[in-house]
Coordinates of C-alpha atoms in Angstrom, one line a residue:
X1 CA 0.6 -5.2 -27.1
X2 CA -1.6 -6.9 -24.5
X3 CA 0.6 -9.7 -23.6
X4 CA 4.0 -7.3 -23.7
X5 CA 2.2 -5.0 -21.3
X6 CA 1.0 -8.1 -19.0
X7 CA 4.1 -9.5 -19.1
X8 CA 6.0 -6.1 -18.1
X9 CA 3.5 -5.6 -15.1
X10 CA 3.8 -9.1 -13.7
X11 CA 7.8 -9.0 -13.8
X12 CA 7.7 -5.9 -11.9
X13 CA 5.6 -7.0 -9.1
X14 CA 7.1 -10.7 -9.2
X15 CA 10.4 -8.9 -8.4
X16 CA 9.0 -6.7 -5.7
X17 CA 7.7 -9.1 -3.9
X18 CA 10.5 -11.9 -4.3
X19 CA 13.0 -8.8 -3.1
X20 CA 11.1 -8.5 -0.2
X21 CA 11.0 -11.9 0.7
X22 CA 15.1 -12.1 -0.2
X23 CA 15.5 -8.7 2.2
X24 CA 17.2 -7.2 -0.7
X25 CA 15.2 -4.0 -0.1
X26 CA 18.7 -1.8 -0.4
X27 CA 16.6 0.7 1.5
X28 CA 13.1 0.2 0.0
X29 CA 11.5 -2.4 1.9
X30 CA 8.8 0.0 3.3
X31 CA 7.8 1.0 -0.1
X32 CA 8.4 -3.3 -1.5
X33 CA 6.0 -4.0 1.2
X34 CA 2.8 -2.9 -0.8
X35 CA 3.6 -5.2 -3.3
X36 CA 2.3 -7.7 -0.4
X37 CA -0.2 -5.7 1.0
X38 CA -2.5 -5.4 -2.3
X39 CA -2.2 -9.6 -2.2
X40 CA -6.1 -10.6 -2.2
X41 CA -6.3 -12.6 0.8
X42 CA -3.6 -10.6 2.9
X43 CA -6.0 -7.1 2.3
X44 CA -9.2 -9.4 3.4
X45 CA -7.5 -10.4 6.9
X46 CA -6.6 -6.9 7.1
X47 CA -10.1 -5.6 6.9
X48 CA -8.5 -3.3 3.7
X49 CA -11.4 -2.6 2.3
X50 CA -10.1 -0.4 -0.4
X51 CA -7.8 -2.8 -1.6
X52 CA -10.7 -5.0 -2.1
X53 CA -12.8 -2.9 -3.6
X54 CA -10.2 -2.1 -6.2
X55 CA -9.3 -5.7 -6.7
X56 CA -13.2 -6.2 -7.4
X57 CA -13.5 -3.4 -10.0
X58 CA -10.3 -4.1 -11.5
X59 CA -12.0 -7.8 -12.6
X60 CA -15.0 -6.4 -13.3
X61 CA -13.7 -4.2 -16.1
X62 CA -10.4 -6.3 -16.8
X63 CA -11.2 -10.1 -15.9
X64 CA -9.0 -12.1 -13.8
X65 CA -5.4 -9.9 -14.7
X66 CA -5.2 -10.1 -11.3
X67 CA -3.7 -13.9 -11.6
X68 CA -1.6 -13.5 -14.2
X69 CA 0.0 -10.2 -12.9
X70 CA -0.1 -9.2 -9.4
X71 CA -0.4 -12.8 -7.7
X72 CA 3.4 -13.8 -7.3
X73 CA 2.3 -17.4 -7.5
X74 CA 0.5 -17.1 -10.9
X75 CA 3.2 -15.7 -12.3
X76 CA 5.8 -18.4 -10.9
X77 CA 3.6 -20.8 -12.4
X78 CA 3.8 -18.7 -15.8
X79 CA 7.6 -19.1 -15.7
X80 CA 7.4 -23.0 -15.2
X81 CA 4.5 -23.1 -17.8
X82 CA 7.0 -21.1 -20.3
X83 CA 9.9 -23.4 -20.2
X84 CA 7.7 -26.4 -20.3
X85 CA 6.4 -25.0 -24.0
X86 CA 9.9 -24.5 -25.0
X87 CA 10.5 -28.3 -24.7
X88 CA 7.0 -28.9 -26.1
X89 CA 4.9 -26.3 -28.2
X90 CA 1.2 -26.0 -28.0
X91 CA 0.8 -28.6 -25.0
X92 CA -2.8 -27.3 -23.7
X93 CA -6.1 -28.5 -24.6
X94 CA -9.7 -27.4 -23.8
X95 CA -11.2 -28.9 -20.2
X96 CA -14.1 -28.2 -18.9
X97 CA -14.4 -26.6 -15.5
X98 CA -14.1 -28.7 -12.5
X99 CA -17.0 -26.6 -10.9
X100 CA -17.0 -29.5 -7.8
X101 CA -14.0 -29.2 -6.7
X102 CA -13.1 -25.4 -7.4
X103 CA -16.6 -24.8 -5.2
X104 CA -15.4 -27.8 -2.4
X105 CA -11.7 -26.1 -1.6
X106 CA -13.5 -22.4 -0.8
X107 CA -16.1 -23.5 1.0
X108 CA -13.7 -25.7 3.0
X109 CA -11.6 -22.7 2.8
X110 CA -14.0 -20.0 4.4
X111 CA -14.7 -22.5 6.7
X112 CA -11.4 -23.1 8.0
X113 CA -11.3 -19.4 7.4
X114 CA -13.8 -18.6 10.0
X115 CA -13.2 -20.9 13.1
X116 CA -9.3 -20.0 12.6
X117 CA -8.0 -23.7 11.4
X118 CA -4.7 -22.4 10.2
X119 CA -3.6 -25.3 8.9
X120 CA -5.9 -25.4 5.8
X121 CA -5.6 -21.7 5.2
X122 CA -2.0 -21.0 5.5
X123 CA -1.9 -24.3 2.8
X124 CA -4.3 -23.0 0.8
X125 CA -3.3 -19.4 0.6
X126 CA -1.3 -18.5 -2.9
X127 CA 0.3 -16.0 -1.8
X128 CA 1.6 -16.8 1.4
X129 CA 2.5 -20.4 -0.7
X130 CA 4.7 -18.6 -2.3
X131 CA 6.3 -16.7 0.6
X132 CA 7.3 -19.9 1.7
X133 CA 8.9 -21.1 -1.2
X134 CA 11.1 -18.0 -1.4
X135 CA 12.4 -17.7 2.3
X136 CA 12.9 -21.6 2.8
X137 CA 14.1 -22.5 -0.5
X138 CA 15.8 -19.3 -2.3
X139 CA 16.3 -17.2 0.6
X140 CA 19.3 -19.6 1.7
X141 CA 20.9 -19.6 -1.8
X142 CA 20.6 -15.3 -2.1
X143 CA 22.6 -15.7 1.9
X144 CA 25.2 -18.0 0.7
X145 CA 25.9 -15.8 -2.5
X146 CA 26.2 -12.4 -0.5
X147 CA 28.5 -14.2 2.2
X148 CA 30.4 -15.8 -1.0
X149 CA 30.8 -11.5 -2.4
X150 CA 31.5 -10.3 1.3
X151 CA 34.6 -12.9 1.7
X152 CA 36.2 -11.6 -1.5
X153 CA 35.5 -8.4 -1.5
X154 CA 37.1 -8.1 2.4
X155 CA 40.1 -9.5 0.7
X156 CA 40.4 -5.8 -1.4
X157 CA 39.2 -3.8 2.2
X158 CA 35.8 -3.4 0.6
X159 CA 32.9 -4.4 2.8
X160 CA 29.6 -3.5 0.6
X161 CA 28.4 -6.7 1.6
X162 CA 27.8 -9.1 4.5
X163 CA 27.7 -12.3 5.5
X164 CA 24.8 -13.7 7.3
X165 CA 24.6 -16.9 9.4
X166 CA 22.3 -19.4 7.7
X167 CA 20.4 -22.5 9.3
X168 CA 17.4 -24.4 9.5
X169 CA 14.6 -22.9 11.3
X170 CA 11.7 -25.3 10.6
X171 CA 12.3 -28.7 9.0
X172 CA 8.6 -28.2 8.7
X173 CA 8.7 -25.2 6.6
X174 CA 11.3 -26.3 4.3
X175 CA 9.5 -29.8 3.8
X176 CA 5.7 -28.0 2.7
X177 CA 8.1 -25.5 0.6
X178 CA 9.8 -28.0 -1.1
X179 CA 6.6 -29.8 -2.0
X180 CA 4.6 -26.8 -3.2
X181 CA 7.3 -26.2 -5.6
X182 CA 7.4 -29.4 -7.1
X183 CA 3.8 -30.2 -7.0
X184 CA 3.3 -26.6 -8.4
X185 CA 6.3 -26.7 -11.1
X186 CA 5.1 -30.1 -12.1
X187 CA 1.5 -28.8 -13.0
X188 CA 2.3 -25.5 -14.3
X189 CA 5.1 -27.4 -17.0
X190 CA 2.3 -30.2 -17.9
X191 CA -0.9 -28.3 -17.9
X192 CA -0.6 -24.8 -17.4
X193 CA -3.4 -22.8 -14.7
X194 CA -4.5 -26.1 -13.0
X195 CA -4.2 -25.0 -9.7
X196 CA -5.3 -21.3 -10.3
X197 CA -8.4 -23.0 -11.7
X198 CA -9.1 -26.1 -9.6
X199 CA -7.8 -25.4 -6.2
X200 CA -6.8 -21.8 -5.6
X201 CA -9.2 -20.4 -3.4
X202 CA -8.4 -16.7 -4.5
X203 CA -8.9 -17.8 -7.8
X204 CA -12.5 -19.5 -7.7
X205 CA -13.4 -15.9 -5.9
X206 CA -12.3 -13.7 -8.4
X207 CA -14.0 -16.1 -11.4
X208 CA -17.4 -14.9 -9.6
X209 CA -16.7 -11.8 -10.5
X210 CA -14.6 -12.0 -14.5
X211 CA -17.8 -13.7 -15.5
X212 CA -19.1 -10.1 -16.1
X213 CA -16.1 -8.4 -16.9
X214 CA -16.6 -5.7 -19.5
X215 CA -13.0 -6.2 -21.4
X216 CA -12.9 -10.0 -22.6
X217 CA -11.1 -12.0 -25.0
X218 CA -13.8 -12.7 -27.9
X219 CA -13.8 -14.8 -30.8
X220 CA -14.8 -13.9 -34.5
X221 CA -16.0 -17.4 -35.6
X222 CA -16.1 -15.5 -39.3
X223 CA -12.6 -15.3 -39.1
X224 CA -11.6 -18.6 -37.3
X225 CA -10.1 -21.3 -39.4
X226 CA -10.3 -23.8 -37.1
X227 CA -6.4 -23.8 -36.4
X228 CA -6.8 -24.9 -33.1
X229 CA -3.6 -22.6 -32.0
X230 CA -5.8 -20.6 -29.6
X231 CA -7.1 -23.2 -27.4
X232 CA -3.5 -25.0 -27.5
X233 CA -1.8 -22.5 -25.9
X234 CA -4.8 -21.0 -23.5
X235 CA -2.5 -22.1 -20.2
X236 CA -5.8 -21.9 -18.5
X237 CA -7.6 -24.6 -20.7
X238 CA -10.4 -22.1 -21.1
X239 CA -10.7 -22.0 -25.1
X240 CA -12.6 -24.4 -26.8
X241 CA -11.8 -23.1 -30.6
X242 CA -15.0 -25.8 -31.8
X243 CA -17.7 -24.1 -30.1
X244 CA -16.5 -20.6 -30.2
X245 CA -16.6 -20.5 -26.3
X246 CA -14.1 -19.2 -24.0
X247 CA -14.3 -19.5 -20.3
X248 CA -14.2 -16.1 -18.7
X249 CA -14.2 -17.5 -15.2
X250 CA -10.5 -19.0 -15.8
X251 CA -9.5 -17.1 -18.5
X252 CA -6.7 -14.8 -16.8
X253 CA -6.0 -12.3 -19.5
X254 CA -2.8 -13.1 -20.4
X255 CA -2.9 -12.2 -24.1
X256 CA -0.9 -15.8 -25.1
X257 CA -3.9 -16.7 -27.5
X258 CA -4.5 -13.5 -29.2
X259 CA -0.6 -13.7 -29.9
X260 CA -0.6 -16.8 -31.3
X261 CA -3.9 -16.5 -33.3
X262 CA -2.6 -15.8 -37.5
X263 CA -6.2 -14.8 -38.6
X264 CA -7.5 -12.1 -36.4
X265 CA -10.0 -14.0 -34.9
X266 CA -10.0 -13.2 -31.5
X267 CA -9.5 -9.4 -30.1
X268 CA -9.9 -8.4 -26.0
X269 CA -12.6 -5.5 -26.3
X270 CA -15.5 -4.8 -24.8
X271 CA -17.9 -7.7 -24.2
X272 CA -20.7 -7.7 -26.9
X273 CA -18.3 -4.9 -29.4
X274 CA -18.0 -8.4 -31.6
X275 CA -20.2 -10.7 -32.7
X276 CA -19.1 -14.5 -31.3
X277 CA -20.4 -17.8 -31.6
X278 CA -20.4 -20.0 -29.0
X279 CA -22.8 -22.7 -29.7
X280 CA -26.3 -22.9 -29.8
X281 CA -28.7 -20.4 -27.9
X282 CA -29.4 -23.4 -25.0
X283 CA -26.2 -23.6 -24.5
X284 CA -25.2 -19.9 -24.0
X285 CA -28.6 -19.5 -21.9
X286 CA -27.3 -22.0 -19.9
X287 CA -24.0 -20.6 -19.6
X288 CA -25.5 -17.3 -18.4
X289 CA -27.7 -19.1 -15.8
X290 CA -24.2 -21.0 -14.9
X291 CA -23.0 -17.4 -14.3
X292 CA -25.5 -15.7 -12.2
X293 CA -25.7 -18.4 -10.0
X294 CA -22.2 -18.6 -9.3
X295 CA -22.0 -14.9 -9.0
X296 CA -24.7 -15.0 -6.2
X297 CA -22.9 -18.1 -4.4
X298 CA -20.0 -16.1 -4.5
X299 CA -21.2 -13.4 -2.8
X300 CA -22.0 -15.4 -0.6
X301 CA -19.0 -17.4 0.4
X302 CA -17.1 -14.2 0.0
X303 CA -19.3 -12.4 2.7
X304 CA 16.3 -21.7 6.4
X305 CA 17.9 -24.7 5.0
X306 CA 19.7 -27.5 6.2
X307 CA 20.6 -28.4 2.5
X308 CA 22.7 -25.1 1.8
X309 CA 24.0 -24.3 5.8
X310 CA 27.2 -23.9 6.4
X311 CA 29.2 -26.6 8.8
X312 CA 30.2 -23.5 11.6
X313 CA 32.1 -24.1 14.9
X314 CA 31.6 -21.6 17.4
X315 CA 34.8 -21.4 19.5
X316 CA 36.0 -19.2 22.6
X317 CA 39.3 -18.0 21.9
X318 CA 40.1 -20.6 19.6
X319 CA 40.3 -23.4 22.9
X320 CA 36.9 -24.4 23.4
X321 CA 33.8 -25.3 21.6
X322 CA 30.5 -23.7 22.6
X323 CA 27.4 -26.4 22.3
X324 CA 24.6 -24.7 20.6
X325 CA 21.6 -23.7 22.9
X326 CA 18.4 -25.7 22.6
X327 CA 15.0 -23.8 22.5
X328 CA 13.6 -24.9 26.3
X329 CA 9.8 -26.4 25.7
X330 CA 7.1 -23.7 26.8
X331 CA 3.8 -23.7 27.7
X332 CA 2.8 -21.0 25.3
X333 CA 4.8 -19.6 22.4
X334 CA 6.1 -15.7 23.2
X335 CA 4.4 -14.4 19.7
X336 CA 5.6 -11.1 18.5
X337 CA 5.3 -8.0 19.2
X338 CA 2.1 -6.2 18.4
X339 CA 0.3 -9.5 17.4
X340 CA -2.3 -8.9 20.4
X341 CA -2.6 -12.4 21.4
X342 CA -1.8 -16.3 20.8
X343 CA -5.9 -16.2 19.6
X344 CA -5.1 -12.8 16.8
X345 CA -2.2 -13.8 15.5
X346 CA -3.6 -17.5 14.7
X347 CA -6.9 -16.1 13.4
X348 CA -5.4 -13.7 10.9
X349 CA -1.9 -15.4 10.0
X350 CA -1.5 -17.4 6.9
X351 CA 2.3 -18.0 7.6
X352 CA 3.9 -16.4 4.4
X353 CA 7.0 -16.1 6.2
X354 CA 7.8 -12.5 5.4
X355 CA 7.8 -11.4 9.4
X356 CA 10.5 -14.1 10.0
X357 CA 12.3 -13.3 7.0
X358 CA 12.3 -9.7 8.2
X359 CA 14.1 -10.2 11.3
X360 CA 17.1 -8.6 11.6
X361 CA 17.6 -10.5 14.9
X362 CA 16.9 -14.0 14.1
X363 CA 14.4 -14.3 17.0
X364 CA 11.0 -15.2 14.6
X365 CA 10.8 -18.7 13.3
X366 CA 8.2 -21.0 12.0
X367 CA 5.8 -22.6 14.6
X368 CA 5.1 -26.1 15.2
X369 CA 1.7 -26.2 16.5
X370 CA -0.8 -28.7 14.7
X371 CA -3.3 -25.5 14.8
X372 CA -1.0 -23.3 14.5
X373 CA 0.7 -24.3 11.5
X374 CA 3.9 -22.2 10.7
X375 CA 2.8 -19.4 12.3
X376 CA 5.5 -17.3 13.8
X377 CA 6.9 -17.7 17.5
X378 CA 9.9 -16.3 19.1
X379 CA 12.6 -18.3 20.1
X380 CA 15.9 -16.9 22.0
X381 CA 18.4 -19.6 21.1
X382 CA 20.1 -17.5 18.4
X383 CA 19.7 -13.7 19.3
X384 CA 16.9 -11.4 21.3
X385 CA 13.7 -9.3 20.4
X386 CA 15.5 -6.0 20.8
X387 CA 13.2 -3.1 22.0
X388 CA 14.1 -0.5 19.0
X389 CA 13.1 -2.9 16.5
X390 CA 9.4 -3.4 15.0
X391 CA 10.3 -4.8 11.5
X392 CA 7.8 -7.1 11.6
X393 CA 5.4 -5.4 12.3
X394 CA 6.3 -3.2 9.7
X395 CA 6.0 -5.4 7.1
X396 CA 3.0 -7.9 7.9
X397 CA 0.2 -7.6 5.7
X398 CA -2.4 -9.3 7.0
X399 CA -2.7 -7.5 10.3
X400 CA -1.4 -10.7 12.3
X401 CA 1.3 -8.2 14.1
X402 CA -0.2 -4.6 14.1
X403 CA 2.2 -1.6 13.0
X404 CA 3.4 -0.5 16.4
X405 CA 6.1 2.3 17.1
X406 CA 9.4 1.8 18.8
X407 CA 7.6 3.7 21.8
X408 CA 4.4 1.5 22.0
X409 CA 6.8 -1.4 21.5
X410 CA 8.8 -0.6 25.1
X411 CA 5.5 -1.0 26.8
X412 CA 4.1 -4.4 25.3
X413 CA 4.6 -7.6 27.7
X414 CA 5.0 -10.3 25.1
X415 CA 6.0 -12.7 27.7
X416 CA 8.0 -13.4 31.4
X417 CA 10.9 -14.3 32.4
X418 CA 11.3 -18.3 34.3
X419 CA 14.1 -19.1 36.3
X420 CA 15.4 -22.6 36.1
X421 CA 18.1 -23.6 39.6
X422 CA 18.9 -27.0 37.9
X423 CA 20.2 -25.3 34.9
X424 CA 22.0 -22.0 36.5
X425 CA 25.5 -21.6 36.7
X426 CA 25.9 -20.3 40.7
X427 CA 23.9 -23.3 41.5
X428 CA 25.4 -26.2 39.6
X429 CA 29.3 -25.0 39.5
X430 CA 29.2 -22.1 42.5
X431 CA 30.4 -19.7 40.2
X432 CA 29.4 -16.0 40.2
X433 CA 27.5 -15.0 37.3
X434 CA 24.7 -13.0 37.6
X435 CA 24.4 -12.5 33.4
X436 CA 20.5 -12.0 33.0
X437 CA 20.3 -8.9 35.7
X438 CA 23.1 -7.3 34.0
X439 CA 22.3 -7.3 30.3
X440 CA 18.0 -6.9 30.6
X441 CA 17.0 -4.0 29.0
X442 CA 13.8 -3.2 32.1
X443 CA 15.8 -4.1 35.1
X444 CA 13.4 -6.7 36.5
X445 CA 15.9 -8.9 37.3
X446 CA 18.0 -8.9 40.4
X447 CA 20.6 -11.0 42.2
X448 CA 19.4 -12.2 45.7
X449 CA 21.4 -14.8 48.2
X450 CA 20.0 -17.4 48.6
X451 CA 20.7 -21.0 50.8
X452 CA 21.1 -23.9 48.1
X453 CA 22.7 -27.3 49.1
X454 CA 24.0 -26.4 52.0
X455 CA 26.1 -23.0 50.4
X456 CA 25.4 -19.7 50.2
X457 CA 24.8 -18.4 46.4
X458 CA 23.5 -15.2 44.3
X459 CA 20.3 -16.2 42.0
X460 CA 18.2 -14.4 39.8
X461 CA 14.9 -13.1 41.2
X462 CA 12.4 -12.1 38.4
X463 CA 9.7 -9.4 38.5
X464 CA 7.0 -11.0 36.0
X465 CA 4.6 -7.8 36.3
X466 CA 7.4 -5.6 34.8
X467 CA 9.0 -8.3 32.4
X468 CA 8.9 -7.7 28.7
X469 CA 9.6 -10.8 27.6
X470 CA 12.3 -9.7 25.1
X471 CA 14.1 -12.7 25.9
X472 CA 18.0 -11.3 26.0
X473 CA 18.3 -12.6 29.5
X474 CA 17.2 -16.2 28.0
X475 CA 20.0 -15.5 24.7
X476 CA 22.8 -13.8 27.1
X477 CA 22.8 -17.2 29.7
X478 CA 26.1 -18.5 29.7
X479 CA 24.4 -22.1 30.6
X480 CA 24.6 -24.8 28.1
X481 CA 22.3 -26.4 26.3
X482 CA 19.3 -24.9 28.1
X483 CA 20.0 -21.4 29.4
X484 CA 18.7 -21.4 33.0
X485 CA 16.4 -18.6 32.8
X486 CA 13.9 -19.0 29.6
X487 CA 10.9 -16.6 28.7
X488 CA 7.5 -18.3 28.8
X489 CA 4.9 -16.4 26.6
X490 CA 1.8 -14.8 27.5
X491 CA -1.4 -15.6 26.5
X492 CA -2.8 -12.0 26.1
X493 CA -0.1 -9.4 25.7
X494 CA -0.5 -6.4 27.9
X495 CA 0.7 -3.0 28.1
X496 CA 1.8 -0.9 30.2

């Protein structure tokens, strides 16, 4: 009953979560969106302290369920651990905790953590690992089958579904994806839990606190006959049948060994409700001396896709093609919306890619700062920040881009406009154009005459005080490949 009730729970937030990643919402993304805001890391960036608290008690009085049913990574690695028993039954074996390096990764971790390298902590981070997996890799695949359904269903004048455009926004991205999958998949089919219990920062936390849970997984040792089936299929290597011992610190509840067990020798119950052996009184002394001293330490420390895009060819009336724009190199990113500043965003962001998979506009893609590490920027090659929409800031959990209203949004100066002459249109062809001061949504553009090469031209003359930095001037530029006015970010944003 344990395990079918574990296994229940962890489909149901698995789904929620990878739903919200896919934007297959159908209308509940804003209640999806808890599924990522009760993520352990995501609810400690965001100051939630309830959330944390909760988390806390829950292993406390539960153990480390946490892993095995609302982390979206545990449960991935679940999945690959399950098929790799069905070519291979009872593949685990007993290992004895790797205490060195579980202790080395957080306390690099924290470290990173607290001067803001976000290249270690958006690696690190299991849940935004995951994030990343689902919009690079699967996000792709879920486009190309809703654009596949919306061009048969328009044959029958049905139009439930539509098509999307897909491409690459970070070869960057889609490379670390690709290789947390495999080196993930490849671990979880051999050996089960290793990286929950060797690396996972999240995981080494909560193993401070399942130490003490009160409900365990005990072992009879009058009952035991020595089968071995209990620490064969312990995914977490945290049984070892001999000595009667199981490792609370990595054992993650998931009810696999208690399944297979044929004699009634183990039972999850209040610790102490049943007598168990687990070696000789040294060695359980030292185990609870083990235990209290991690516990304090803790407390401490604690304190898309090139492969699937489709071949397009953007054409004007069917006579000529249009060359794709190229993103202009800036000084300093535009960052979103209600992310504060360049310094907030990087401090809290662990780039799980749920703001750019959010985007209705496909302005938000990956970054490719060294110390910035896939963090979202804006980018105007492919559409515009449009001032009526704050999905991203609806959805982030972390507090990297702060809930804003439509309203507050109108008001925030993300960035300023830059005017190019070599690149615009009135300049190089002596053409009238004047595209940016028609379509910007503030009016601080403006056509001026001005004296170039010896004619007289109209130009665009940019207000930077009253600029928004939405960047639809920037998408809207007729010029090819760089438009001839581009948005440069601000630092700081300010309102006004």
């Amino acid at each position: 009953m344990l395990r079918k009730i574990r296994i229940t729970l962890a489909i149901v937030m698995f789904a929620a979560v990878s739903l919200l990643f896919l934007g297959a919402g159908w209308g509940a993304t804003q209640y999806l969106v808890y599924a990522a805001k009760i993520q352990f890391l995501p609810a400690l960036l965001a100051l939630n302290y309830g959330v944390l608290a909760v988390l806390i008690l829950l292993t406390l009085l539960l153990g480390r369920l946490y892993c095995s049913v609302i982390c979206p990574l545990g449960v991935m690695q679940d999945i690959f651990g399950w098929a790799g028993k069905k070519t291979k039954k009872n593949r685990y074996n007993y290992s004895s905790e790797k205490k060195w390096l579980r202790y080395s990764v957080l306390v690099v971790f924290v470290i990173c953590l607290i001067i803001g390298f976000a290249p270690i902590t958006t690696l690190l981070a299991p849940y935004s690992a995951y994030g990343r997996i689902v919009n690079s890799l699967f996000r792709p695949l879920y486009d190309l089958l809703g654009n596949g359904l919306a061009a048969i269903e328009s044959n029958y004048e049905s139009y439930l579904f539509s098509s999307v455009e897909l491409w690459m926004r970070s070869v960057t991205t889609f490379v670390v994806a690709l290789l947390t999958l495999g080196l993930l998949g490849i671990l979880a089919w051999r050996n089960g839990r290793t990286y929950c219990n060797t690396v996972c920062p999240v995981g080494t936390i909560l193993s401070f606190f399942s130490r003490f849970s009160l409900l365990r997984v005990q072992m009879d040792k009058a009952k035991c006959k020595n089968c071995s089936l209990c620490e064969r299929n312990c995914k977490a290597s945290a049984i070892n049948f001999k000595e009667g011992i199981v490792d609370y610190s990595r054992c993650v509840v998931c009810g696999d060994c208690i399944d297979k067990c044929k004699f009634d020798a183990l039972h999850y119950g209040i610790a102490g409700s049943r007598k168990q052996t687990e070696g000789s009184p040294k060695r359980q002394a030292e185990s609870v001396d083990e235990g209290r001293r991690a516990f304090v330490g803790g407390l401490a420390i604690a304190t898309s896709t090139a492969v699937m895009a489709e071949a397009k060819i953007k054409v004007d009336g069917g006579l000529a093609v249009i060359e794709d724009k190229k993103a202009p190199k800036r000084e300093v990113n535009p960052t979103p919306p209600g992310s504060v500043s360049v310094y907030h965003l990087s401090r809290h962001c662990t780039a799980c890619q749920l703001c750019v998979s959010a985007c209705p506009n496909n302005v938000l893609r990956p970054g490719t700062d060294p110390l910035r590490l896939m963090q979202p920027v804006m980018s105007f090659e492919r559409g515009y920040c449009r001032p009526e929409c704050t999905s991203c800031s609806q959805v982030c959990p972390t507090g990297a881009i702060r809930k804003i209203s439509q309203e507050e949004k109108t008001g925030i100066h993300t960035g300023h406009a830059v005017w190019i002459e070599q690149n615009c249109i009135p300049v190089t062809n002596g053409d009238s154009c004047g595209a940016c001061a028609r379509h910007c949504p503030v009016w601080t553009i403006h056509m001026e005459k001005k004296e170039i090469n010896g004619r007289t031209v109209e130009v665009p003359i940019v207000d930077t005080e009253r600029c928004i930095g939405c960047g639809k001037c920037e998408n809207l530029c007729p010029a090819r490949p760089f438009s001839a006015i581009y948005i440069e970010g601000n630092v700081m944003h300010h309102i006004s």
